[in-house]
PDB file of C-alpha atoms in Angstrom:
ATOM      1  CA  UNK A  44       0.000   0.000   0.000  1.00 56.00           C
ATOM      2  CA  UNK A  45       1.327   3.403  -0.956  1.00 74.00           C
ATOM      3  CA  UNK A  46       0.881   6.109   1.659  1.00 86.00           C
ATOM      4  CA  UNK A  47       0.125   9.704   0.741  1.00 90.00           C
ATOM      5  CA  UNK A  48       2.459  11.335   3.256  1.00 93.00           C
ATOM      6  CA  UNK A  49       1.138  14.795   2.326  1.00 93.00           C
ATOM      7  CA  UNK A  50      -2.209  13.938   3.941  1.00 94.00           C
ATOM      8  CA  UNK A  51      -1.990  12.874   7.606  1.00 96.00           C
ATOM      9  CA  UNK A  52      -5.185  10.815   7.519  1.00 95.00           C
ATOM     10  CA  UNK A  53      -3.061   7.647   7.452  1.00 95.00           C
ATOM     11  CA  UNK A  54      -1.934   8.481  10.995  1.00 96.00           C
ATOM     12  CA  UNK A  55      -5.454   8.334  12.439  1.00 94.00           C
ATOM     13  CA  UNK A  56      -5.770   4.668  11.418  1.00 93.00           C
ATOM     14  CA  UNK A  57      -2.207   3.727  12.360  1.00 93.00           C
ATOM     15  CA  UNK A  58      -0.622   2.365  15.501  1.00 95.00           C
ATOM     16  CA  UNK A  59      -1.134   3.918  18.934  1.00 95.00           C
ATOM     17  CA  UNK A  60       1.674   6.488  18.608  1.00 95.00           C
ATOM     18  CA  UNK A  61       0.558   7.477  15.122  1.00 96.00           C
ATOM     19  CA  UNK A  62      -2.981   8.050  16.361  1.00 96.00           C
ATOM     20  CA  UNK A  63      -1.632  10.080  19.315  1.00 96.00           C
ATOM     21  CA  UNK A  64       0.521  12.173  16.964  1.00 97.00           C
ATOM     22  CA  UNK A  65      -2.467  12.723  14.680  1.00 97.00           C
ATOM     23  CA  UNK A  66      -4.614  13.812  17.638  1.00 97.00           C
ATOM     24  CA  UNK A  67      -1.953  16.268  18.857  1.00 96.00           C
ATOM     25  CA  UNK A  68      -1.512  17.726  15.376  1.00 97.00           C
ATOM     26  CA  UNK A  69      -5.265  18.222  15.030  1.00 97.00           C
ATOM     27  CA  UNK A  70      -5.867  19.425  18.600  1.00 96.00           C
ATOM     28  CA  UNK A  71      -3.137  22.073  18.362  1.00 96.00           C
ATOM     29  CA  UNK A  72      -3.948  22.913  14.711  1.00 97.00           C
ATOM     30  CA  UNK A  73      -0.263  22.511  13.888  1.00 97.00           C
ATOM     31  CA  UNK A  74      -0.571  21.824  10.167  1.00 97.00           C
ATOM     32  CA  UNK A  75      -3.382  24.330   9.885  1.00 97.00           C
ATOM     33  CA  UNK A  76      -1.133  27.065  11.305  1.00 97.00           C
ATOM     34  CA  UNK A  77       1.675  26.022   8.939  1.00 98.00           C
ATOM     35  CA  UNK A  78      -0.435  25.555   5.793  1.00 96.00           C
ATOM     36  CA  UNK A  79       1.244  28.443   3.947  1.00 96.00           C
ATOM     37  CA  UNK A  80       4.493  26.486   4.117  1.00 98.00           C
ATOM     38  CA  UNK A  81       3.478  23.120   2.561  1.00 97.00           C
ATOM     39  CA  UNK A  82       4.080  21.165   5.780  1.00 98.00           C
ATOM     40  CA  UNK A  83       4.715  17.423   5.718  1.00 98.00           C
ATOM     41  CA  UNK A  84       5.076  15.168   8.765  1.00 98.00           C
ATOM     42  CA  UNK A  85       8.313  13.197   8.299  1.00 97.00           C
ATOM     43  CA  UNK A  86      10.627  11.048  10.367  1.00 95.00           C
ATOM     44  CA  UNK A  87      10.128   7.749  12.102  1.00 96.00           C
ATOM     45  CA  UNK A  88       6.551   7.992  13.353  1.00 97.00           C
ATOM     46  CA  UNK A  89       4.973   8.002   9.862  1.00 97.00           C
ATOM     47  CA  UNK A  90       6.864   4.822   8.888  1.00 95.00           C
ATOM     48  CA  UNK A  91       6.434   3.071  12.261  1.00 95.00           C
ATOM     49  CA  UNK A  92      10.074   2.792  13.297  1.00 96.00           C
ATOM     50  CA  UNK A  93       9.859   5.254  16.160  1.00 95.00           C
ATOM     51  CA  UNK A  94      11.003   4.626  19.685  1.00 95.00           C
ATOM     52  CA  UNK A  95       9.466   6.219  22.808  1.00 93.00           C
ATOM     53  CA  UNK A  96      11.857   9.205  22.609  1.00 91.00           C
ATOM     54  CA  UNK A  97      11.086   9.929  18.946  1.00 94.00           C
ATOM     55  CA  UNK A  98       9.766  13.377  18.146  1.00 96.00           C
ATOM     56  CA  UNK A  99       7.260  14.460  15.532  1.00 97.00           C
ATOM     57  CA  UNK A 100       9.123  16.085  12.670  1.00 97.00           C
ATOM     58  CA  UNK A 101       7.377  18.544  10.376  1.00 98.00           C
ATOM     59  CA  UNK A 102       9.160  20.038   7.399  1.00 98.00           C
ATOM     60  CA  UNK A 103       8.146  23.290   5.737  1.00 98.00           C
ATOM     61  CA  UNK A 104       9.171  25.383   2.757  1.00 98.00           C
ATOM     62  CA  UNK A 105       9.853  29.036   3.460  1.00 96.00           C
ATOM     63  CA  UNK A 106      11.697  31.830   1.728  1.00 96.00           C
ATOM     64  CA  UNK A 107      11.084  34.513   4.370  1.00 97.00           C
ATOM     65  CA  UNK A 108      12.519  33.118   7.604  1.00 97.00           C
ATOM     66  CA  UNK A 109      11.613  36.194   9.644  1.00 96.00           C
ATOM     67  CA  UNK A 110       7.945  35.927   8.654  1.00 97.00           C
ATOM     68  CA  UNK A 111       7.984  32.154   9.237  1.00 98.00           C
ATOM     69  CA  UNK A 112       9.532  32.632  12.694  1.00 97.00           C
ATOM     70  CA  UNK A 113       6.946  35.292  13.498  1.00 97.00           C
ATOM     71  CA  UNK A 114       4.025  33.028  12.519  1.00 97.00           C
ATOM     72  CA  UNK A 115       5.439  30.011  14.354  1.00 98.00           C
ATOM     73  CA  UNK A 116       6.145  32.124  17.450  1.00 98.00           C
ATOM     74  CA  UNK A 117       2.638  33.585  17.336  1.00 97.00           C
ATOM     75  CA  UNK A 118       0.980  30.159  17.260  1.00 97.00           C
ATOM     76  CA  UNK A 119       3.277  28.005  19.386  1.00 97.00           C
ATOM     77  CA  UNK A 120       5.279  30.190  21.799  1.00 97.00           C
ATOM     78  CA  UNK A 121       2.969  29.336  24.703  1.00 96.00           C
ATOM     79  CA  UNK A 122       3.729  25.625  24.251  1.00 97.00           C
ATOM     80  CA  UNK A 123       6.011  23.947  26.779  1.00 97.00           C
ATOM     81  CA  UNK A 124       9.727  24.208  25.941  1.00 97.00           C
ATOM     82  CA  UNK A 125       9.182  26.479  22.933  1.00 98.00           C
ATOM     83  CA  UNK A 126      12.333  27.617  21.207  1.00 98.00           C
ATOM     84  CA  UNK A 127      13.094  28.837  17.719  1.00 98.00           C
ATOM     85  CA  UNK A 128      16.335  29.629  15.968  1.00 96.00           C
ATOM     86  CA  UNK A 129      17.723  30.209  12.503  1.00 95.00           C
ATOM     87  CA  UNK A 130      21.040  28.805  11.358  1.00 94.00           C
ATOM     88  CA  UNK A 131      22.748  27.244   8.347  1.00 93.00           C
ATOM     89  CA  UNK A 132      22.740  23.574   7.433  1.00 88.00           C
ATOM     90  CA  UNK A 133      24.492  22.367   4.296  1.00 84.00           C
ATOM     91  CA  UNK A 134      24.974  26.027   3.277  1.00 88.00           C
ATOM     92  CA  UNK A 135      21.216  26.692   3.445  1.00 92.00           C
ATOM     93  CA  UNK A 136      19.422  28.965   5.864  1.00 95.00           C
ATOM     94  CA  UNK A 137      17.067  26.962   8.085  1.00 96.00           C
ATOM     95  CA  UNK A 138      14.665  27.853  10.848  1.00 97.00           C
ATOM     96  CA  UNK A 139      13.905  25.260  13.484  1.00 97.00           C
ATOM     97  CA  UNK A 140      11.240  25.457  16.173  1.00 98.00           C
ATOM     98  CA  UNK A 141      10.660  22.989  18.979  1.00 98.00           C
ATOM     99  CA  UNK A 142       7.898  22.630  21.525  1.00 98.00           C
ATOM    100  CA  UNK A 143       6.181  19.942  23.543  1.00 97.00           C
ATOM    101  CA  UNK A 144       2.618  18.813  23.867  1.00 95.00           C
ATOM    102  CA  UNK A 145       1.539  16.417  26.612  1.00 91.00           C
ATOM    103  CA  UNK A 146       2.612  13.475  24.459  1.00 93.00           C
ATOM    104  CA  UNK A 147       5.331  14.571  22.015  1.00 96.00           C
ATOM    105  CA  UNK A 148       8.222  16.836  21.260  1.00 97.00           C
ATOM    106  CA  UNK A 149       7.561  18.556  17.938  1.00 98.00           C
ATOM    107  CA  UNK A 150      10.330  19.827  15.693  1.00 98.00           C
ATOM    108  CA  UNK A 151       9.386  22.129  12.840  1.00 98.00           C
ATOM    109  CA  UNK A 152      12.096  22.526  10.221  1.00 97.00           C
ATOM    110  CA  UNK A 153      11.900  25.123   7.448  1.00 98.00           C
ATOM    111  CA  UNK A 154      14.136  25.914   4.499  1.00 97.00           C
ATOM    112  CA  UNK A 155      13.743  27.448   1.059  1.00 97.00           C
ATOM    113  CA  UNK A 156      13.359  24.081  -0.682  1.00 96.00           C
ATOM    114  CA  UNK A 157      10.055  22.459  -1.686  1.00 97.00           C
ATOM    115  CA  UNK A 158       9.128  20.006   1.068  1.00 96.00           C
ATOM    116  CA  UNK A 159       9.053  16.994  -1.271  1.00 94.00           C
ATOM    117  CA  UNK A 160      12.641  17.797  -2.275  1.00 93.00           C
ATOM    118  CA  UNK A 161      13.991  18.108   1.277  1.00 94.00           C
ATOM    119  CA  UNK A 162      16.254  15.369   2.594  1.00 92.00           C
ATOM    120  CA  UNK A 163      13.952  14.528   5.518  1.00 94.00           C
ATOM    121  CA  UNK A 164      11.163  13.673   3.090  1.00 94.00           C
ATOM    122  CA  UNK A 165      13.452  11.871   0.631  1.00 92.00           C
ATOM    123  CA  UNK A 166      15.009   9.797   3.426  1.00 92.00           C
ATOM    124  CA  UNK A 167      11.574   8.843   4.761  1.00 94.00           C
ATOM    125  CA  UNK A 168      10.366   7.785   1.301  1.00 91.00           C
ATOM    126  CA  UNK A 169      13.498   5.697   0.700  1.00 90.00           C
ATOM    127  CA  UNK A 170      13.275   4.140   4.176  1.00 92.00           C
ATOM    128  CA  UNK A 171       9.592   3.352   3.695  1.00 92.00           C
ATOM    129  CA  UNK A 172      10.336   1.606   0.385  1.00 89.00           C
ATOM    130  CA  UNK A 173      13.184  -0.373   1.964  1.00 92.00           C
ATOM    131  CA  UNK A 174      10.962  -1.408   4.880  1.00 93.00           C
ATOM    132  CA  UNK A 175       8.256  -2.583   2.468  1.00 91.00           C
ATOM    133  CA  UNK A 176      10.795  -4.657   0.559  1.00 89.00           C
ATOM    134  CA  UNK A 177      12.713  -6.066   3.533  1.00 92.00           C
ATOM    135  CA  UNK A 178       9.762  -6.916   5.811  1.00 92.00           C
ATOM    136  CA  UNK A 179       8.980  -7.132   9.514  1.00 94.00           C
ATOM    137  CA  UNK A 180      12.233  -8.667  10.776  1.00 96.00           C
ATOM    138  CA  UNK A 181      14.259  -5.901   9.130  1.00 95.00           C
ATOM    139  CA  UNK A 182      11.926  -3.313  10.644  1.00 95.00           C
ATOM    140  CA  UNK A 183      12.368  -4.814  14.116  1.00 96.00           C
ATOM    141  CA  UNK A 184      16.162  -4.753  13.702  1.00 96.00           C
ATOM    142  CA  UNK A 185      16.021  -1.055  12.755  1.00 95.00           C
ATOM    143  CA  UNK A 186      13.957  -0.341  15.883  1.00 96.00           C
ATOM    144  CA  UNK A 187      16.439  -2.317  18.039  1.00 96.00           C
ATOM    145  CA  UNK A 188      19.379  -0.370  16.627  1.00 95.00           C
ATOM    146  CA  UNK A 189      17.531   2.900  17.236  1.00 95.00           C
ATOM    147  CA  UNK A 190      16.716   1.851  20.805  1.00 94.00           C
ATOM    148  CA  UNK A 191      20.437   1.164  21.341  1.00 94.00           C
ATOM    149  CA  UNK A 192      21.207   4.786  20.406  1.00 93.00           C
ATOM    150  CA  UNK A 193      21.830   4.697  16.653  1.00 93.00           C
ATOM    151  CA  UNK A 194      20.142   7.357  14.525  1.00 93.00           C
ATOM    152  CA  UNK A 195      17.769   6.216  11.777  1.00 94.00           C
ATOM    153  CA  UNK A 196      19.921   6.606   8.666  1.00 92.00           C
ATOM    154  CA  UNK A 197      23.013   5.000  10.269  1.00 92.00           C
ATOM    155  CA  UNK A 198      20.787   2.097  11.401  1.00 94.00           C
ATOM    156  CA  UNK A 199      19.635   1.539   7.809  1.00 92.00           C
ATOM    157  CA  UNK A 200      23.211   1.810   6.546  1.00 92.00           C
ATOM    158  CA  UNK A 201      24.422  -0.742   9.083  1.00 92.00           C
ATOM    159  CA  UNK A 202      21.757  -3.319   8.202  1.00 93.00           C
ATOM    160  CA  UNK A 203      22.147  -2.744   4.461  1.00 92.00           C
ATOM    161  CA  UNK A 204      25.948  -2.834   4.622  1.00 91.00           C
ATOM    162  CA  UNK A 205      26.265   0.688   3.238  1.00 89.00           C
ATOM    163  CA  UNK A 206      29.668   2.365   3.512  1.00 90.00           C
ATOM    164  CA  UNK A 207      30.251   6.113   3.675  1.00 89.00           C
ATOM    165  CA  UNK A 208      27.927   8.870   4.846  1.00 90.00           C
ATOM    166  CA  UNK A 209      24.607   7.120   5.544  1.00 89.00           C
ATOM    167  CA  UNK A 210      22.617  10.310   4.927  1.00 88.00           C
ATOM    168  CA  UNK A 211      24.083  10.723   1.435  1.00 88.00           C
ATOM    169  CA  UNK A 212      24.259   7.044   0.552  1.00 86.00           C
ATOM    170  CA  UNK A 213      20.625   6.393   1.461  1.00 85.00           C
ATOM    171  CA  UNK A 214      19.537   8.976  -1.105  1.00 83.00           C
ATOM    172  CA  UNK A 215      21.501   7.125  -3.779  1.00 81.00           C
ATOM    173  CA  UNK A 216      19.339   4.034  -3.257  1.00 74.00           C
ATOM    174  CA  UNK A 217      16.307   5.753  -4.784  1.00 58.00           C
ATOM    175  CA  UNK A 218      16.327   3.889  -8.108  1.00 50.00           C
ATOM    176  CA  UNK A 219      16.510   0.522  -6.362  1.00 53.00           C
ATOM    177  CA  UNK A 220      13.878   1.079  -3.687  1.00 52.00           C
ATOM    178  CA  UNK A 221      11.369   3.576  -5.040  1.00 49.00           C
ATOM    179  CA  UNK A 222       8.042   2.458  -6.439  1.00 46.00           C
TER     180      UNK A 222
END
């Protein structure tokens, strides 16, 4: 089954953590407040390889970081642990906001790149395709490696025997694993 990751309805019929994430997103109108920025929920929760400490990642596209920061601050600054900052990652300006609900830490990541072209989305799509191909045992091994402290992309690289930078190498697998 192919999942439309641009529409979070799949979360409301998912596992317990997916349903909880969906409920938080709806209750706090997170995607609604970010709709100008083409938000997409990415990371481990959408593809069911999260661990209890996993946060809810939301990527956005923005060209005006000051305006984005102003909107995010307006809507979420009263949330527990709210912080927002702008920096550079891979020579691109990014704005990152974090806050907590009762159930999750949310991280909102924005850069001037269409969301479906951002690495977080591309990694998730590649990982989802690999999980579909490799099956449940592979998925459980990824979760075990994550629980032992390994980040997601390095866990995939380890199980797949990938050398080099796991973040870069995973993107190179697209032709093999994409639908």
